Coordinates of C-alpha atoms in Angstrom, one line a residue:
Chain Z
M129 CA -54.4 130.1 16.3
S130 CA -55.2 133.0 18.6
K131 CA -56.3 136.4 17.3
K132 CA -52.9 138.0 17.9
Q133 CA -51.2 135.2 15.9
K134 CA -53.6 135.7 13.1
I135 CA -52.8 139.4 12.8
I136 CA -49.1 138.7 12.8
F137 CA -49.5 136.0 10.2
W138 CA -51.6 138.1 7.8
S139 CA -49.3 141.1 8.1
V140 CA -45.9 139.3 7.9
V141 CA -46.6 136.9 5.1
P142 CA -47.9 139.4 2.5
A143 CA -45.1 141.8 3.4
I144 CA -42.5 139.1 2.7
I145 CA -44.2 138.3 -0.6
V146 CA -44.3 141.9 -1.7
L147 CA -40.6 142.3 -0.7
L148 CA -39.7 139.2 -2.8
I149 CA -41.6 140.5 -5.8
V150 CA -40.0 143.9 -5.6
G151 CA -36.6 142.3 -5.2
I152 CA -37.1 140.1 -8.2
I153 CA -38.2 143.0 -10.4
L154 CA -35.3 145.2 -9.2
T155 CA -32.7 142.5 -9.8
N156 CA -34.1 141.4 -13.1
G157 CA -31.4 143.4 -15.0
L158 CA -28.6 141.3 -13.4
Y159 CA -29.9 138.2 -15.1
E160 CA -30.1 139.4 -18.6
R161 CA -29.5 136.5 -20.9
E162 CA -26.9 136.7 -23.6
A163 CA -28.3 133.7 -25.4
S164 CA -31.8 133.1 -26.8
I165 CA -34.0 130.2 -25.7
Q166 CA -32.9 128.3 -28.8
E167 CA -29.2 128.7 -28.0
T168 CA -29.8 127.8 -24.3
M169 CA -31.5 124.6 -25.2
Q170 CA -29.0 123.7 -27.9
D171 CA -26.2 124.2 -25.3
A172 CA -28.1 122.0 -22.9
I173 CA -28.0 119.2 -25.4
L174 CA -24.7 119.6 -27.2
H175 CA -22.7 121.6 -24.7
E176 CA -20.8 123.4 -27.5
G177 CA -20.6 126.7 -25.7
D178 CA -20.4 125.7 -22.1
R179 CA -17.5 123.4 -21.9
I180 CA -15.7 123.3 -18.5
S181 CA -11.9 122.8 -18.2
L182 CA -11.1 119.7 -16.1
F183 CA -7.3 119.8 -15.5
G184 CA -7.0 121.5 -18.9
L185 CA -9.3 119.1 -20.6
P186 CA -12.5 120.6 -22.0
V187 CA -15.4 118.5 -20.7
N188 CA -19.2 118.8 -20.6
P189 CA -20.7 120.1 -17.3
G190 CA -22.3 116.7 -16.8
L191 CA -19.0 115.1 -16.2
I192 CA -18.2 117.6 -13.4
S193 CA -21.7 116.9 -12.0
A194 CA -20.9 113.1 -12.2
Y195 CA -17.7 113.5 -10.2
L196 CA -19.3 115.8 -7.6
V197 CA -22.2 113.3 -7.2
T198 CA -19.8 110.4 -6.9
G199 CA -17.7 112.3 -4.4
A200 CA -20.7 113.2 -2.3
I201 CA -22.1 109.7 -2.3
L202 CA -18.8 108.1 -1.4
L203 CA -18.2 110.6 1.3
F204 CA -21.7 109.9 2.7
A205 CA -21.0 106.1 2.4
A206 CA -17.6 106.5 4.2
I207 CA -19.2 108.4 7.0
V208 CA -22.0 105.8 7.3
R209 CA -19.5 103.0 7.2
I210 CA -17.3 104.5 9.9
F211 CA -19.9 106.0 12.3
V212 CA -23.2 104.3 11.7
I213 CA -22.8 100.7 10.5
P214 CA -20.7 99.6 13.6
K215 CA -23.6 100.8 15.8
F216 CA -26.3 98.9 13.9
K217 CA -28.8 97.3 16.2
R218 CA -30.9 94.2 15.8
I219 CA -34.1 96.3 15.9
P220 CA -33.3 99.0 13.5
G221 CA -33.8 102.7 14.0
K222 CA -35.1 105.1 11.4
F223 CA -31.8 105.7 9.5
Q224 CA -30.7 102.1 9.7
L225 CA -34.1 101.1 8.4
V226 CA -33.8 103.4 5.4
L227 CA -30.3 101.9 4.6
E228 CA -31.6 98.4 5.1
Q229 CA -34.6 99.1 2.9
A230 CA -32.4 100.5 0.1
V231 CA -29.9 97.6 0.2
G232 CA -32.6 95.0 0.7
F233 CA -34.6 96.4 -2.2
F234 CA -31.8 96.0 -4.7
D235 CA -30.6 92.7 -3.2
G236 CA -34.1 91.4 -3.4
M237 CA -34.4 92.6 -7.0
A238 CA -31.2 90.8 -7.9
R239 CA -32.2 87.6 -6.2
S240 CA -35.7 87.5 -7.7
N241 CA -34.6 88.3 -11.2
S242 CA -31.4 86.3 -11.2
P243 CA -31.7 83.4 -8.8
H244 CA -28.5 81.7 -9.9
R245 CA -25.9 84.4 -9.8
N246 CA -26.7 87.6 -7.9
N247 CA -23.8 88.5 -5.6
T248 CA -22.2 91.2 -7.8
L249 CA -25.5 92.0 -9.6
G250 CA -27.0 93.3 -6.4
A251 CA -24.1 95.6 -5.8
Y252 CA -24.1 96.8 -9.4
I253 CA -27.8 97.7 -9.6
F254 CA -27.5 99.2 -6.1
A255 CA -24.7 101.5 -7.3
A256 CA -26.5 102.3 -10.6
G257 CA -29.8 103.0 -8.9
V258 CA -28.2 105.3 -6.3
Y259 CA -26.1 107.0 -9.0
I260 CA -29.1 107.7 -11.2
F261 CA -31.4 108.7 -8.4
F262 CA -29.0 111.1 -6.7
G263 CA -27.5 112.3 -10.0
T264 CA -31.0 113.3 -11.2
L265 CA -31.8 115.0 -7.9
F266 CA -28.5 116.8 -8.2
E267 CA -30.0 119.2 -10.8
L268 CA -32.3 120.5 -8.1
V269 CA -29.2 121.9 -6.2
G270 CA -28.2 124.0 -9.1
I271 CA -24.5 124.5 -8.4
P272 CA -23.0 127.3 -10.5
W273 CA -19.7 126.5 -12.3
Q274 CA -17.4 128.6 -14.4
T275 CA -17.1 127.5 -18.0
A276 CA -13.9 127.6 -20.1
N277 CA -15.3 130.8 -21.7
G278 CA -15.6 132.5 -18.3
T279 CA -19.4 132.4 -18.3
S280 CA -21.4 130.7 -15.5
V281 CA -23.3 127.5 -16.0
T282 CA -25.6 125.6 -13.6
L283 CA -24.4 122.0 -13.3
P284 CA -27.0 119.7 -14.8
A285 CA -27.8 116.1 -14.0
P286 CA -24.8 113.8 -14.9
L287 CA -26.9 111.6 -17.1
S288 CA -28.3 114.5 -19.1
D289 CA -24.9 114.4 -20.7
I290 CA -25.1 111.9 -23.5
N291 CA -21.6 110.6 -22.8
G292 CA -22.7 109.8 -19.2
A293 CA -25.8 108.0 -20.4
I294 CA -23.8 106.0 -23.0
A295 CA -21.2 105.1 -20.4
L296 CA -23.8 103.7 -18.0
G297 CA -25.8 101.9 -20.7
C298 CA -22.7 100.3 -22.2
L299 CA -21.3 99.4 -18.8
S300 CA -24.6 97.7 -17.9
Y301 CA -24.5 95.8 -21.2
A302 CA -20.8 94.8 -20.6
F303 CA -21.7 93.7 -17.1
I304 CA -24.4 91.5 -18.4
L305 CA -22.1 90.2 -21.1
V306 CA -19.4 89.3 -18.6
G307 CA -21.9 87.7 -16.3
G308 CA -23.3 85.6 -19.2
I309 CA -19.9 84.4 -20.3
R310 CA -18.9 83.5 -16.7
A311 CA -22.1 81.6 -16.1
N312 CA -22.7 79.9 -19.5
K313 CA -19.6 80.5 -21.6
G314 CA -20.5 80.6 -25.3
R315 CA -24.2 80.3 -24.7
G316 CA -24.1 83.3 -22.3
L317 CA -22.2 85.3 -24.9
L318 CA -24.7 84.5 -27.6
G319 CA -27.6 85.2 -25.3
T320 CA -26.2 88.6 -24.5
L321 CA -25.3 89.4 -28.1
K322 CA -28.8 88.6 -29.1
E323 CA -29.9 91.7 -27.1
F324 CA -27.6 93.9 -29.2
S325 CA -30.0 96.8 -29.1
L326 CA -29.8 96.9 -25.3
P327 CA -26.9 99.3 -24.8
I328 CA -28.4 101.8 -27.3
S329 CA -31.9 101.5 -25.7
M330 CA -30.5 101.8 -22.2
S331 CA -28.3 104.8 -23.1
F332 CA -30.9 106.7 -25.0
R333 CA -33.7 106.0 -22.5
L334 CA -31.6 107.5 -19.8
F335 CA -30.4 110.4 -21.9
G336 CA -33.9 111.1 -23.3
A337 CA -35.6 111.0 -19.9
L338 CA -33.0 113.1 -18.1
L339 CA -32.6 115.6 -20.9
S340 CA -36.4 116.1 -21.3
G341 CA -36.6 116.8 -17.6
M342 CA -33.8 119.3 -17.9
L343 CA -35.2 121.0 -21.0
V344 CA -38.6 121.4 -19.4
T345 CA -37.0 122.9 -16.3
E346 CA -34.9 125.2 -18.6
L347 CA -37.9 126.3 -20.4
V348 CA -39.8 127.1 -17.2
Y349 CA -36.9 129.0 -15.7
Y350 CA -36.3 131.0 -18.9
Y351 CA -39.4 133.1 -18.4
L352 CA -39.9 135.2 -15.3
A353 CA -43.6 134.7 -15.5
L354 CA -43.3 131.0 -15.1
S355 CA -40.9 131.3 -12.1
F356 CA -43.7 131.3 -9.4
V357 CA -45.2 128.1 -8.0
L358 CA -44.6 126.2 -11.2
P359 CA -41.0 125.3 -10.5
V360 CA -42.1 123.6 -7.3
V361 CA -44.1 121.1 -9.4
V362 CA -41.8 121.0 -12.4
G363 CA -38.5 121.2 -10.7
V364 CA -39.1 119.1 -7.6
L365 CA -41.9 116.7 -8.2
F366 CA -41.0 115.9 -11.8
T367 CA -37.4 115.5 -11.1
L368 CA -38.1 113.3 -8.1
L369 CA -40.5 111.2 -10.1
H370 CA -38.2 110.5 -13.0
A371 CA -35.2 110.0 -10.7
L372 CA -37.1 107.2 -9.1
V373 CA -38.5 105.8 -12.4
Q374 CA -35.2 105.9 -14.3
A375 CA -33.3 104.3 -11.3
Y376 CA -35.9 101.6 -11.1
V377 CA -36.0 100.9 -14.9
L378 CA -32.3 100.6 -15.4
A379 CA -31.8 98.4 -12.3
M380 CA -34.8 96.3 -13.3
L381 CA -33.7 95.8 -16.9
T382 CA -30.1 95.0 -16.0
A383 CA -31.2 92.5 -13.4
L384 CA -33.8 90.9 -15.7
I385 CA -31.5 90.4 -18.6
Y386 CA -28.6 89.4 -16.4
G387 CA -30.9 86.7 -14.9
E388 CA -31.8 85.5 -18.4
V389 CA -28.3 85.1 -19.7
T390 CA -26.9 83.6 -16.5
E391 CA -29.6 81.0 -16.2
P392 CA -28.1 77.5 -16.3
H393 CA -28.9 75.6 -19.5
V394 CA -31.0 72.5 -19.1
K395 CA -30.8 70.0 -21.8
K396 CA -34.2 68.9 -23.1
Q397 CA -34.6 65.2 -23.2
R398 CA -35.8 64.0 -26.5
V399 CA -38.6 61.6 -26.2
R400 CA -38.4 58.9 -28.8
T401 CA -41.8 57.9 -30.0
R402 CA -42.2 54.5 -31.6
K403 CA -44.0 54.6 -34.9
K404 CA -46.6 52.0 -34.9
K405 CA -46.3 49.7 -37.9
T406 CA -49.7 49.5 -39.4
K407 CA -50.3 46.9 -42.0
S408 CA -51.3 48.2 -45.4
P409 CA -54.6 47.0 -46.7
T410 CA -52.9 44.9 -49.3
E411 CA -50.9 43.0 -46.6
V412 CA -53.9 42.0 -44.7
K413 CA -54.7 38.5 -45.4
I414 CA -58.3 37.7 -45.7
Chain V
M266 CA -19.1 112.9 -33.5
P267 CA -22.8 113.7 -33.7
L268 CA -24.6 114.8 -30.6
N269 CA -21.2 115.8 -29.1
I270 CA -20.4 112.1 -28.3
D271 CA -16.9 112.1 -27.0
W272 CA -15.1 108.7 -26.3
Q273 CA -12.7 110.3 -23.9
Q274 CA -15.6 111.7 -21.8
I275 CA -17.4 108.3 -22.0
L276 CA -14.3 106.7 -20.5
L277 CA -14.1 109.4 -17.8
H278 CA -17.8 108.7 -17.0
L279 CA -17.0 105.0 -16.9
L280 CA -14.1 105.6 -14.6
N281 CA -16.3 107.7 -12.3
F282 CA -19.0 105.0 -12.2
V283 CA -16.5 102.2 -11.6
I284 CA -15.1 104.1 -8.7
L285 CA -18.6 104.7 -7.3
F286 CA -19.5 101.0 -7.8
A287 CA -16.5 99.8 -6.0
G288 CA -16.8 102.3 -3.2
L289 CA -20.4 101.7 -2.6
W290 CA -20.0 98.0 -2.7
L291 CA -17.2 98.0 -0.1
L292 CA -18.5 100.9 2.1
L293 CA -22.2 100.4 2.1
Y294 CA -23.7 97.5 0.2
K295 CA -21.5 94.7 1.5
P296 CA -21.5 95.6 5.3
V297 CA -25.3 96.3 5.4
R298 CA -26.1 93.1 3.5
N299 CA -23.7 91.1 5.7
F300 CA -25.4 92.6 8.8
M301 CA -28.8 91.7 7.4
Q302 CA -27.8 88.2 6.4
K303 CA -26.2 87.6 9.8
R304 CA -29.4 88.8 11.5
N305 CA -31.5 86.6 9.3
E306 CA -29.3 83.6 10.0
E307 CA -29.5 84.4 13.7
Y308 CA -33.3 84.5 13.5
E309 CA -33.4 81.3 11.4
N310 CA -31.1 79.6 13.9
R311 CA -33.4 80.7 16.7
D312 CA -36.4 79.4 14.7
S313 CA -34.8 76.1 14.0
E314 CA -33.6 75.8 17.6
A315 CA -37.1 76.6 18.9
E316 CA -38.5 74.0 16.5
R317 CA -36.0 71.4 17.5
K318 CA -36.7 72.0 21.2
Q319 CA -40.5 71.8 20.6
K320 CA -39.9 68.6 18.7
E321 CA -37.8 67.2 21.6
A322 CA -40.5 68.3 24.1
S323 CA -43.2 66.6 22.1
E324 CA -41.1 63.5 21.9
L325 CA -40.4 63.6 25.6
R326 CA -44.1 64.1 26.2
A327 CA -44.9 61.1 24.0
Q328 CA -42.3 59.1 25.9
Y329 CA -43.8 60.1 29.3
E330 CA -47.3 59.3 28.1
Q331 CA -46.1 56.0 26.9
K332 CA -44.3 55.3 30.2
L333 CA -47.5 56.3 32.1
A334 CA -49.5 54.0 30.0
D335 CA -47.0 51.2 30.5
A336 CA -47.0 51.9 34.2
D337 CA -50.7 51.7 34.3
A338 CA -50.7 48.4 32.4
E339 CA -47.9 47.1 34.7
I340 CA -49.9 48.1 37.8
E341 CA -53.0 46.5 36.5
A342 CA -51.0 43.3 35.6
K343 CA -49.4 43.2 39.1
R344 CA -52.8 43.8 40.7
A345 CA -54.2 40.9 38.7
D346 CA -51.2 38.7 39.7
V347 CA -51.7 39.6 43.4
R348 CA -55.4 39.0 43.2
K349 CA -54.7 35.6 41.6
E350 CA -52.1 34.7 44.2
L351 CA -54.5 35.8 46.9
D352 CA -57.3 33.6 45.4
D353 CA -54.9 30.7 45.2
Y354 CA -53.7 31.2 48.7
A355 CA -57.3 31.4 50.0
A356 CA -58.2 28.3 48.0
R357 CA -55.2 26.5 49.4
R358 CA -56.0 27.6 52.9
K359 CA -59.6 26.5 52.4
N360 CA -58.6 23.1 51.1
A361 CA -56.1 22.7 53.9
A362 CA -58.7 23.6 56.5
Q363 CA -61.2 21.2 54.8
E364 CA -58.6 18.5 54.8
E365 CA -57.8 19.1 58.4
A366 CA -61.4 19.1 59.4
D367 CA -62.0 15.9 57.5
G368 CA -59.0 14.4 59.2
I369 CA -60.3 15.5 62.6
L370 CA -63.7 14.1 61.8
A371 CA -62.3 10.8 60.6
R372 CA -60.1 10.5 63.6
A373 CA -63.1 11.4 65.9
R374 CA -65.2 8.8 64.2
E375 CA -62.5 6.2 64.5
N376 CA -62.0 7.0 68.2
A377 CA -65.8 6.9 68.8
A378 CA -66.0 3.5 67.1
R379 CA -63.1 2.2 69.1
E380 CA -64.6 3.6 72.3
K381 CA -67.9 2.0 71.5
E382 CA -66.3 -1.3 70.7
K383 CA -64.4 -1.1 73.9
S384 CA -67.4 -0.2 76.0
V385 CA -69.5 -2.9 74.4
R386 CA -66.7 -5.3 75.1
D387 CA -66.4 -4.0 78.7
A388 CA -70.2 -4.2 79.2
R389 CA -70.2 -7.7 78.0
R390 CA -67.4 -8.7 80.2
E391 CA -69.1 -7.0 83.2
I392 CA -72.5 -8.6 82.4
S393 CA -70.9 -11.9 82.2
E394 CA -69.1 -11.2 85.5
L395 CA -72.3 -10.0 87.1
A396 CA -74.2 -13.0 85.7
A397 CA -71.5 -15.2 87.1
E398 CA -71.7 -13.3 90.5
A399 CA -75.4 -13.4 90.6
T400 CA -75.5 -17.0 89.8
E401 CA -73.0 -17.6 92.4
K402 CA -75.0 -15.7 95.0
L403 CA -78.3 -17.3 94.0
A404 CA -76.8 -20.6 94.2
L405 CA -75.3 -19.9 97.6
R406 CA -77.8 -17.8 99.7
E407 CA -81.1 -16.7 98.2
S408 CA -84.0 -18.2 96.5
A409 CA -84.3 -18.5 92.8
S410 CA -86.9 -15.7 92.4
E411 CA -85.0 -13.2 94.4
A412 CA -81.9 -14.1 92.6
F413 CA -83.6 -13.7 89.3
D414 CA -84.9 -10.2 90.3
Q415 CA -81.5 -9.1 91.4
F416 CA -80.1 -10.4 88.2
L417 CA -82.6 -8.4 86.2
D418 CA -81.9 -5.2 88.1
A419 CA -78.2 -5.6 87.7
A420 CA -78.6 -6.3 84.0
E421 CA -80.8 -3.2 83.6
A422 CA -78.4 -1.0 85.4
Q423 CA -75.6 -2.3 83.3
E424 CA -77.4 -1.5 80.1
K425 CA -78.2 2.0 81.1
E426 CA -74.6 2.6 81.9
S427 CA -73.4 1.3 78.6
K428 CA -76.0 3.5 76.7
A429 CA -74.9 6.6 78.5
Q430 CA -71.2 5.8 77.6
E431 CA -72.2 5.2 74.0
K432 CA -73.9 8.6 73.9
T433 CA -71.0 10.5 75.2
G434 CA -68.6 8.7 72.7
G435 CA -70.8 9.7 69.8
N436 CA -70.8 13.4 70.8
E437 CA -67.1 13.4 70.9

């Protein structure tokens, strides 16, 4: 960096920072909160005050997020299907490599965990993984939406809504159940029912992880003093990390248990052991 | 419901995810996986083809080596046959030559013996003729001593002549 560039850098950057701080202080009055931190966090969990009207039906903001995420993912998939996949090359480029890695990762996970039946499983865990990952990252975008009360709410991650988490957990369990019945009939059914706590654990794990992330972010954003530097770590890195972890955990658990219940039953051969007849001492003739 | 759990919203979430699952399966997962599988199959086919060709090449090489070894053995066998034939031929030629030489020698000896016998017979006949002639001359014209000397000279000359003839017959 030349001397001239250094001068420009050290004069422009502090000026921008000063301007931003002044702007934040001056505009602080626009963001006066009506609710206390307790009410904000309660709303984040229970969504009693921030319902959104979906064709006249009051729903949680998480559902709107879910439809937006699904729409975005499907739009992206359609564009890729129409414009990119027909031009796939034998030696992949960067974007093709990313797609192949993603599909190959979930396909490999399905094959390794469920060697006997994995065609639909791969697609299911791929969809679930993509949904959880991008759904979690969706909270970083922070799209504002008007509630039924007329107030504004920032759309959260779809799975921070307990209904979304329960839906995905129960659907995963149902998927495992159907797979088990198709593969092993009654034995598969019993094998899946044995894991009766799975839908609850899956649902609440997702809900807890996503909600805790959102609550921490809410807490941080609530106070002006915490709005510098910290959101980069909390908002981006934490969100990214638990998006990856939750996507991996649900996909892995589903694949693992699906593999268990669809495993063909092998009858164990009973080995008959001959009992040696030993003569009692009284029978032994001397 | 506690925690604001709403069955209707759960169903709406389920509908959303089922749409996403179906869409992603058809639009992204299936085509990409099919492409990858096709490429894998292509590489596996290439691998198996290369392996098959290598196997064929090694089999051909083994066959050629075997053929070379067979050809060497055949050449060696033919060489031995030819050598044997040559030896037989040489032996036959030698035997034939020996037999011919023996025949020639036997015939020569036979001829020589016949010649000798003939010359001895001729000499005897000439001696007897000379003796008869000398006796006749002695009796008619000269004295006994002269006649005897002439007889001896004639006999000596006759003997020399017969010896010389015998020598020439033996050389032949």
